[in-house]
């Protein structure tokens, strides 16, 4: 795995976290306990911080980045991802906030300053535009992402299942590394 310091800030990796050996984690990045970063994912905390909670999975090829403090974006934007979040394959999360138990569908993009409240599902291939706030308990889809309908009980249960499933899966990968 490639975990690199940048300007003397070294990524902090939680207990039993799994960072695939092809993933790249740079600079001011905090990764919570039991969280997993899958092949070819990137978390680049160079111009602001990235904080990822516990039991979250960042699937293959996803890119996490932040926005600098400059004349166009005073103060910049950090990236905060909560606990038990599923980030599907090939997702871009840029300088936004993702609360707990969210599923970001594969191939989606979430732009600066957007806030995804807890228990939201974003359909595959969606684009959440800058500064948008997605209401808890709903399915959002499309480009730009629009509120579609409340999540069904089965889908709400799936958010939790998905996070737990990925914790089990990363445990199997950690074990396979040891053998
Ligand atoms: C959106 C989603 C949850 C399905 O929701 P659903 O309400 O069961 O949708 P349905 O499959 O019944 O489809 C309803 C309509 O939405 C469309 N649709 C489904 N998913 C869509 C998507 N991601 N974006 C745009 N339209 C979509 C369907 O084509 C269908 O259109 P139609 O009525 O014109 O035929 C699912 O398609 C999805 O995107 N899941 C995300 C999976 C994922 O990325 N997981 C990541 C971990 S691997």
PDB file of C-alpha atoms and ligand atoms in Angstrom:
ATOM      1  CA  UNK A   1       0.000   0.000   0.000  1.00  0.00           C
ATOM      2  CA  UNK A   2       1.159   3.562  -0.594  1.00  0.00           C
ATOM      3  CA  UNK A   3       0.619   5.831   2.364  1.00  0.00           C
ATOM      4  CA  UNK A   4       2.591   9.037   1.974  1.00  0.00           C
ATOM      5  CA  UNK A   5       3.277  12.069   4.124  1.00  0.00           C
ATOM      6  CA  UNK A   6       2.854  15.489   2.579  1.00  0.00           C
ATOM      7  CA  UNK A   7       4.327  18.619   4.215  1.00  0.00           C
ATOM      8  CA  UNK A   8       5.092  16.536   7.301  1.00  0.00           C
ATOM      9  CA  UNK A   9       1.514  15.365   7.770  1.00  0.00           C
ATOM     10  CA  UNK A  10       1.209  11.601   7.728  1.00  0.00           C
ATOM     11  CA  UNK A  11      -2.127   9.865   7.136  1.00  0.00           C
ATOM     12  CA  UNK A  12      -3.652   8.381  10.294  1.00  0.00           C
ATOM     13  CA  UNK A  13      -4.986   4.884   9.749  1.00  0.00           C
ATOM     14  CA  UNK A  14      -7.458   3.377  12.242  1.00  0.00           C
ATOM     15  CA  UNK A  15      -7.389  -0.050  13.836  1.00  0.00           C
ATOM     16  CA  UNK A  16      -8.099  -2.923  11.476  1.00  0.00           C
ATOM     17  CA  UNK A  17      -8.520  -0.562   8.539  1.00  0.00           C
ATOM     18  CA  UNK A  18      -7.705  -2.057   5.140  1.00  0.00           C
ATOM     19  CA  UNK A  19      -5.886   0.012   2.537  1.00  0.00           C
ATOM     20  CA  UNK A  20      -5.320  -2.067  -0.591  1.00  0.00           C
ATOM     21  CA  UNK A  21      -1.716  -2.154  -1.741  1.00  0.00           C
ATOM     22  CA  UNK A  22      -2.652  -0.326  -4.948  1.00  0.00           C
ATOM     23  CA  UNK A  23      -4.573   2.444  -3.166  1.00  0.00           C
ATOM     24  CA  UNK A  24      -2.919   5.831  -2.562  1.00  0.00           C
ATOM     25  CA  UNK A  25      -3.362   7.868   0.616  1.00  0.00           C
ATOM     26  CA  UNK A  26      -1.509  11.186   0.844  1.00  0.00           C
ATOM     27  CA  UNK A  27      -1.172  13.823   3.564  1.00  0.00           C
ATOM     28  CA  UNK A  28      -3.878  15.042   5.924  1.00  0.00           C
ATOM     29  CA  UNK A  29      -6.129  12.004   5.808  1.00  0.00           C
ATOM     30  CA  UNK A  30      -7.766  10.261   8.769  1.00  0.00           C
ATOM     31  CA  UNK A  31      -9.183   6.788   8.208  1.00  0.00           C
ATOM     32  CA  UNK A  32     -11.445   5.319  10.887  1.00  0.00           C
ATOM     33  CA  UNK A  33     -11.416   1.854  12.439  1.00  0.00           C
ATOM     34  CA  UNK A  34     -12.526  -1.022  10.179  1.00  0.00           C
ATOM     35  CA  UNK A  35     -12.733   1.236   7.144  1.00  0.00           C
ATOM     36  CA  UNK A  36     -11.576  -0.072   3.757  1.00  0.00           C
ATOM     37  CA  UNK A  37     -10.015   1.521   0.683  1.00  0.00           C
ATOM     38  CA  UNK A  38     -10.177  -0.804  -2.308  1.00  0.00           C
ATOM     39  CA  UNK A  39      -7.859  -1.195  -5.319  1.00  0.00           C
ATOM     40  CA  UNK A  40      -6.813   1.980  -7.160  1.00  0.00           C
ATOM     41  CA  UNK A  41      -8.717   4.320  -4.863  1.00  0.00           C
ATOM     42  CA  UNK A  42      -7.080   7.660  -4.039  1.00  0.00           C
ATOM     43  CA  UNK A  43      -7.403   9.944  -1.007  1.00  0.00           C
ATOM     44  CA  UNK A  44      -5.302  13.080  -1.538  1.00  0.00           C
ATOM     45  CA  UNK A  45      -5.311  15.341   1.514  1.00  0.00           C
ATOM     46  CA  UNK A  46      -2.882  17.968   0.289  1.00  0.00           C
ATOM     47  CA  UNK A  47      -4.740  21.293   0.313  1.00  0.00           C
ATOM     48  CA  UNK A  48      -7.270  20.506   3.053  1.00  0.00           C
ATOM     49  CA  UNK A  49      -8.154  17.590   5.342  1.00  0.00           C
ATOM     50  CA  UNK A  50     -10.004  14.381   4.569  1.00  0.00           C
ATOM     51  CA  UNK A  51     -11.715  12.602   7.451  1.00  0.00           C
ATOM     52  CA  UNK A  52     -13.311   9.187   6.949  1.00  0.00           C
ATOM     53  CA  UNK A  53     -15.254   7.572   9.794  1.00  0.00           C
ATOM     54  CA  UNK A  54     -15.467   3.950  10.936  1.00  0.00           C
ATOM     55  CA  UNK A  55     -16.691   0.902   8.933  1.00  0.00           C
ATOM     56  CA  UNK A  56     -16.878   2.904   5.706  1.00  0.00           C
ATOM     57  CA  UNK A  57     -15.890   1.418   2.360  1.00  0.00           C
ATOM     58  CA  UNK A  58     -14.334   3.347  -0.513  1.00  0.00           C
ATOM     59  CA  UNK A  59     -14.571   1.029  -3.476  1.00  0.00           C
ATOM     60  CA  UNK A  60     -12.246   0.483  -6.427  1.00  0.00           C
ATOM     61  CA  UNK A  61     -11.120   3.456  -8.458  1.00  0.00           C
ATOM     62  CA  UNK A  62     -12.803   6.108  -6.329  1.00  0.00           C
ATOM     63  CA  UNK A  63     -11.131   9.501  -5.941  1.00  0.00           C
ATOM     64  CA  UNK A  64     -11.353  11.646  -2.800  1.00  0.00           C
ATOM     65  CA  UNK A  65     -10.024  15.192  -2.892  1.00  0.00           C
ATOM     66  CA  UNK A  66     -10.434  18.632  -1.308  1.00  0.00           C
ATOM     67  CA  UNK A  67     -10.397  22.325  -2.265  1.00  0.00           C
ATOM     68  CA  UNK A  68      -7.739  24.852  -1.273  1.00  0.00           C
ATOM     69  CA  UNK A  69      -8.194  28.168   0.511  1.00  0.00           C
ATOM     70  CA  UNK A  70      -7.866  30.740  -2.293  1.00  0.00           C
ATOM     71  CA  UNK A  71      -9.509  33.920  -3.573  1.00  0.00           C
ATOM     72  CA  UNK A  72     -12.248  31.944  -5.334  1.00  0.00           C
ATOM     73  CA  UNK A  73     -12.972  29.578  -2.426  1.00  0.00           C
ATOM     74  CA  UNK A  74     -12.029  31.410   0.801  1.00  0.00           C
ATOM     75  CA  UNK A  75     -11.344  28.883   3.543  1.00  0.00           C
ATOM     76  CA  UNK A  76     -11.472  26.045   1.044  1.00  0.00           C
ATOM     77  CA  UNK A  77     -13.460  22.881   1.622  1.00  0.00           C
ATOM     78  CA  UNK A  78     -12.503  19.733   3.490  1.00  0.00           C
ATOM     79  CA  UNK A  79     -13.992  16.292   2.839  1.00  0.00           C
ATOM     80  CA  UNK A  80     -15.840  14.525   5.652  1.00  0.00           C
ATOM     81  CA  UNK A  81     -17.239  11.035   5.247  1.00  0.00           C
ATOM     82  CA  UNK A  82     -19.141   9.515   8.165  1.00  0.00           C
ATOM     83  CA  UNK A  83     -19.481   6.029   9.604  1.00  0.00           C
ATOM     84  CA  UNK A  84     -20.930   3.021   7.720  1.00  0.00           C
ATOM     85  CA  UNK A  85     -20.859   4.748   4.338  1.00  0.00           C
ATOM     86  CA  UNK A  86     -20.705   2.789   1.074  1.00  0.00           C
ATOM     87  CA  UNK A  87     -18.888   4.568  -1.728  1.00  0.00           C
ATOM     88  CA  UNK A  88     -19.369   2.489  -4.892  1.00  0.00           C
ATOM     89  CA  UNK A  89     -16.844   1.837  -7.646  1.00  0.00           C
ATOM     90  CA  UNK A  90     -15.465   4.826  -9.525  1.00  0.00           C
ATOM     91  CA  UNK A  91     -16.992   7.580  -7.398  1.00  0.00           C
ATOM     92  CA  UNK A  92     -15.575  11.119  -7.102  1.00  0.00           C
ATOM     93  CA  UNK A  93     -16.132  12.810  -3.755  1.00  0.00           C
ATOM     94  CA  UNK A  94     -14.801  16.352  -3.900  1.00  0.00           C
ATOM     95  CA  UNK A  95     -14.686  18.567  -0.815  1.00  0.00           C
ATOM     96  CA  UNK A  96     -18.150  17.663   0.447  1.00  0.00           C
ATOM     97  CA  UNK A  97     -19.823  16.149   3.527  1.00  0.00           C
ATOM     98  CA  UNK A  98     -21.282  12.650   3.538  1.00  0.00           C
ATOM     99  CA  UNK A  99     -23.018  11.723   6.772  1.00  0.00           C
ATOM    100  CA  UNK A 100     -23.482   8.220   8.242  1.00  0.00           C
ATOM    101  CA  UNK A 101     -25.105   5.250   6.448  1.00  0.00           C
ATOM    102  CA  UNK A 102     -25.150   6.832   2.997  1.00  0.00           C
ATOM    103  CA  UNK A 103     -24.709   4.819  -0.214  1.00  0.00           C
ATOM    104  CA  UNK A 104     -23.103   6.685  -3.108  1.00  0.00           C
ATOM    105  CA  UNK A 105     -23.898   4.695  -6.255  1.00  0.00           C
ATOM    106  CA  UNK A 106     -21.088   3.655  -8.546  1.00  0.00           C
ATOM    107  CA  UNK A 107     -19.799   6.227 -11.008  1.00  0.00           C
ATOM    108  CA  UNK A 108     -21.329   9.175  -9.139  1.00  0.00           C
ATOM    109  CA  UNK A 109     -19.754  12.564  -8.451  1.00  0.00           C
ATOM    110  CA  UNK A 110     -20.418  14.791  -5.440  1.00  0.00           C
ATOM    111  CA  UNK A 111     -19.102  18.351  -5.777  1.00  0.00           C
ATOM    112  CA  UNK A 112     -17.823  21.014  -3.380  1.00  0.00           C
ATOM    113  CA  UNK A 113     -19.843  21.991  -0.358  1.00  0.00           C
ATOM    114  CA  UNK A 114     -22.616  19.468  -0.951  1.00  0.00           C
ATOM    115  CA  UNK A 115     -24.031  17.877   2.205  1.00  0.00           C
ATOM    116  CA  UNK A 116     -25.516  14.395   2.014  1.00  0.00           C
ATOM    117  CA  UNK A 117     -27.441  13.793   5.190  1.00  0.00           C
ATOM    118  CA  UNK A 118     -27.564  10.361   6.822  1.00  0.00           C
ATOM    119  CA  UNK A 119     -29.440   7.434   5.231  1.00  0.00           C
ATOM    120  CA  UNK A 120     -29.516   8.713   1.671  1.00  0.00           C
ATOM    121  CA  UNK A 121     -29.050   6.546  -1.432  1.00  0.00           C
ATOM    122  CA  UNK A 122     -27.573   8.207  -4.516  1.00  0.00           C
ATOM    123  CA  UNK A 123     -28.285   6.174  -7.671  1.00  0.00           C
ATOM    124  CA  UNK A 124     -25.461   5.027  -9.911  1.00  0.00           C
ATOM    125  CA  UNK A 125     -24.081   7.634 -12.294  1.00  0.00           C
ATOM    126  CA  UNK A 126     -25.499  10.672 -10.482  1.00  0.00           C
ATOM    127  CA  UNK A 127     -24.000  14.128 -10.123  1.00  0.00           C
ATOM    128  CA  UNK A 128     -24.663  16.144  -6.980  1.00  0.00           C
ATOM    129  CA  UNK A 129     -24.016  19.782  -7.784  1.00  0.00           C
ATOM    130  CA  UNK A 130     -22.062  22.191  -5.562  1.00  0.00           C
ATOM    131  CA  UNK A 131     -23.586  23.182  -2.251  1.00  0.00           C
ATOM    132  CA  UNK A 132     -26.694  20.974  -2.564  1.00  0.00           C
ATOM    133  CA  UNK A 133     -28.170  19.401   0.560  1.00  0.00           C
ATOM    134  CA  UNK A 134     -29.734  15.940   0.197  1.00  0.00           C
ATOM    135  CA  UNK A 135     -32.471  15.168   2.700  1.00  0.00           C
ATOM    136  CA  UNK A 136     -32.200  12.171   5.000  1.00  0.00           C
ATOM    137  CA  UNK A 137     -34.208   9.072   4.045  1.00  0.00           C
ATOM    138  CA  UNK A 138     -34.537   9.685   0.280  1.00  0.00           C
ATOM    139  CA  UNK A 139     -33.340   8.224  -3.019  1.00  0.00           C
ATOM    140  CA  UNK A 140     -31.697  10.780  -5.306  1.00  0.00           C
ATOM    141  CA  UNK A 141     -30.842  10.129  -8.957  1.00  0.00           C
ATOM    142  CA  UNK A 142     -29.561  11.746 -12.100  1.00  0.00           C
ATOM    143  CA  UNK A 143     -27.382  14.575 -13.308  1.00  0.00           C
ATOM    144  CA  UNK A 144     -28.036  16.887 -11.595  1.00  0.00           C
ATOM    145  CA  UNK A 145     -29.307  14.595  -8.840  1.00  0.00           C
ATOM    146  CA  UNK A 146     -32.993  15.075  -7.970  1.00  0.00           C
ATOM    147  CA  UNK A 147     -35.037  13.774  -5.073  1.00  0.00           C
ATOM    148  CA  UNK A 148     -36.973  10.732  -6.364  1.00  0.00           C
ATOM    149  CA  UNK A 149     -38.794   9.090  -3.429  1.00  0.00           C
ATOM    150  CA  UNK A 150     -38.443   8.029   0.211  1.00  0.00           C
ATOM    151  CA  UNK A 151     -36.264   4.956   0.683  1.00  0.00           C
ATOM    152  CA  UNK A 152     -38.134   1.705   1.279  1.00  0.00           C
ATOM    153  CA  UNK A 153     -37.552  -0.212   4.521  1.00  0.00           C
ATOM    154  CA  UNK A 154     -35.578  -2.825   2.578  1.00  0.00           C
ATOM    155  CA  UNK A 155     -33.303  -0.153   1.133  1.00  0.00           C
ATOM    156  CA  UNK A 156     -32.746   1.447   4.543  1.00  0.00           C
ATOM    157  CA  UNK A 157     -31.797  -1.978   5.901  1.00  0.00           C
ATOM    158  CA  UNK A 158     -29.472  -2.464   2.923  1.00  0.00           C
ATOM    159  CA  UNK A 159     -27.450   0.635   3.845  1.00  0.00           C
ATOM    160  CA  UNK A 160     -26.481  -1.011   7.114  1.00  0.00           C
ATOM    161  CA  UNK A 161     -26.007  -4.430   5.514  1.00  0.00           C
ATOM    162  CA  UNK A 162     -23.667  -3.025   2.856  1.00  0.00           C
ATOM    163  CA  UNK A 163     -21.381  -1.428   5.448  1.00  0.00           C
ATOM    164  CA  UNK A 164     -21.284  -4.619   7.549  1.00  0.00           C
ATOM    165  CA  UNK A 165     -20.705  -6.762   4.465  1.00  0.00           C
ATOM    166  CA  UNK A 166     -17.676  -4.676   3.522  1.00  0.00           C
ATOM    167  CA  UNK A 167     -16.245  -4.937   7.034  1.00  0.00           C
ATOM    168  CA  UNK A 168     -16.439  -8.732   6.736  1.00  0.00           C
ATOM    169  CA  UNK A 169     -14.967  -8.641   3.241  1.00  0.00           C
ATOM    170  CA  UNK A 170     -12.012  -6.485   4.254  1.00  0.00           C
ATOM    171  CA  UNK A 171     -11.390  -8.828   7.219  1.00  0.00           C
ATOM    172  CA  UNK A 172     -11.083 -11.680   4.734  1.00  0.00           C
ATOM    173  CA  UNK A 173      -8.655  -9.638   2.622  1.00  0.00           C
ATOM    174  CA  UNK A 174      -6.575  -8.735   5.701  1.00  0.00           C
ATOM    175  CA  UNK A 175      -6.419 -12.410   6.643  1.00  0.00           C
ATOM    176  CA  UNK A 176      -5.413 -13.404   3.112  1.00  0.00           C
ATOM    177  CA  UNK A 177      -2.513 -10.906   3.299  1.00  0.00           C
ATOM    178  CA  UNK A 178      -1.210 -12.609   6.445  1.00  0.00           C
ATOM    179  CA  UNK A 179      -1.220 -16.091   4.938  1.00  0.00           C
TER     180      UNK A 179
HETATM  181  C1  LIG B   1     -31.642   3.671  -8.369  1.00  0.00           C
HETATM  182  C2  LIG B   1     -31.596   2.226  -7.926  1.00  0.00           C
HETATM  183  C3  LIG B   1     -31.444   2.149  -6.408  1.00  0.00           C
HETATM  184  C4  LIG B   1     -32.855   1.477  -8.366  1.00  0.00           C
HETATM  185  O1  LIG B   1     -34.001   2.143  -7.883  1.00  0.00           O
HETATM  186  P1  LIG B   1     -35.452   1.611  -8.288  1.00  0.00           P
HETATM  187  O2  LIG B   1     -36.483   2.567  -7.770  1.00  0.00           O
HETATM  188  O3  LIG B   1     -35.562   0.173  -7.871  1.00  0.00           O
HETATM  189  O4  LIG B   1     -35.414   1.769  -9.843  1.00  0.00           O
HETATM  190  P2  LIG B   1     -35.915   0.751 -10.949  1.00  0.00           P
HETATM  191  O5  LIG B   1     -34.828  -0.258 -11.220  1.00  0.00           O
HETATM  192  O6  LIG B   1     -37.295   0.247 -10.627  1.00  0.00           O
HETATM  193  O7  LIG B   1     -36.013   1.727 -12.189  1.00  0.00           O
HETATM  194  C5  LIG B   1     -36.963   2.793 -12.244  1.00  0.00           C
HETATM  195  C6  LIG B   1     -36.537   3.730 -13.347  1.00  0.00           C
HETATM  196  O8  LIG B   1     -35.332   4.416 -12.964  1.00  0.00           O
HETATM  197  C7  LIG B   1     -34.307   4.178 -13.922  1.00  0.00           C
HETATM  198  N1  LIG B   1     -33.049   4.069 -13.165  1.00  0.00           N
HETATM  199  C8  LIG B   1     -32.623   3.075 -12.340  1.00  0.00           C
HETATM  200  N2  LIG B   1     -31.431   3.384 -11.840  1.00  0.00           N
HETATM  201  C9  LIG B   1     -31.078   4.577 -12.349  1.00  0.00           C
HETATM  202  C10 LIG B   1     -29.943   5.397 -12.202  1.00  0.00           C
HETATM  203  N3  LIG B   1     -28.943   5.046 -11.388  1.00  0.00           N
HETATM  204  N4  LIG B   1     -29.923   6.573 -12.853  1.00  0.00           N
HETATM  205  C11 LIG B   1     -30.945   6.941 -13.684  1.00  0.00           C
HETATM  206  N5  LIG B   1     -32.053   6.206 -13.844  1.00  0.00           N
HETATM  207  C12 LIG B   1     -32.103   5.030 -13.203  1.00  0.00           C
HETATM  208  C13 LIG B   1     -34.712   2.872 -14.620  1.00  0.00           C
HETATM  209  O9  LIG B   1     -34.134   2.783 -15.898  1.00  0.00           O
HETATM  210  C14 LIG B   1     -36.209   3.020 -14.645  1.00  0.00           C
HETATM  211  O10 LIG B   1     -36.544   3.917 -15.686  1.00  0.00           O
HETATM  212  P3  LIG B   1     -37.924   3.724 -16.548  1.00  0.00           P
HETATM  213  O11 LIG B   1     -39.034   3.860 -15.560  1.00  0.00           O
HETATM  214  O12 LIG B   1     -37.866   4.834 -17.546  1.00  0.00           O
HETATM  215  O13 LIG B   1     -37.826   2.351 -17.131  1.00  0.00           O
HETATM  216  C15 LIG B   1     -30.425   1.467  -8.631  1.00  0.00           C
HETATM  217  O14 LIG B   1     -30.624   1.443 -10.037  1.00  0.00           O
HETATM  218  C16 LIG B   1     -29.073   2.095  -8.348  1.00  0.00           C
HETATM  219  O15 LIG B   1     -28.614   3.023  -9.028  1.00  0.00           O
HETATM  220  N6  LIG B   1     -28.397   1.508  -7.294  1.00  0.00           N
HETATM  221  C17 LIG B   1     -27.066   1.894  -6.903  1.00  0.00           C
HETATM  222  C18 LIG B   1     -26.196   0.620  -6.840  1.00  0.00           C
HETATM  223  C19 LIG B   1     -24.768   0.965  -6.561  1.00  0.00           C
HETATM  224  O16 LIG B   1     -24.157   1.753  -7.273  1.00  0.00           O
HETATM  225  N7  LIG B   1     -24.220   0.376  -5.506  1.00  0.00           N
HETATM  226  C20 LIG B   1     -22.866   0.724  -5.088  1.00  0.00           C
HETATM  227  C21 LIG B   1     -22.232  -0.400  -4.339  1.00  0.00           C
HETATM  228  S1  LIG B   1     -21.537  -1.625  -5.422  1.00  0.00           S
END
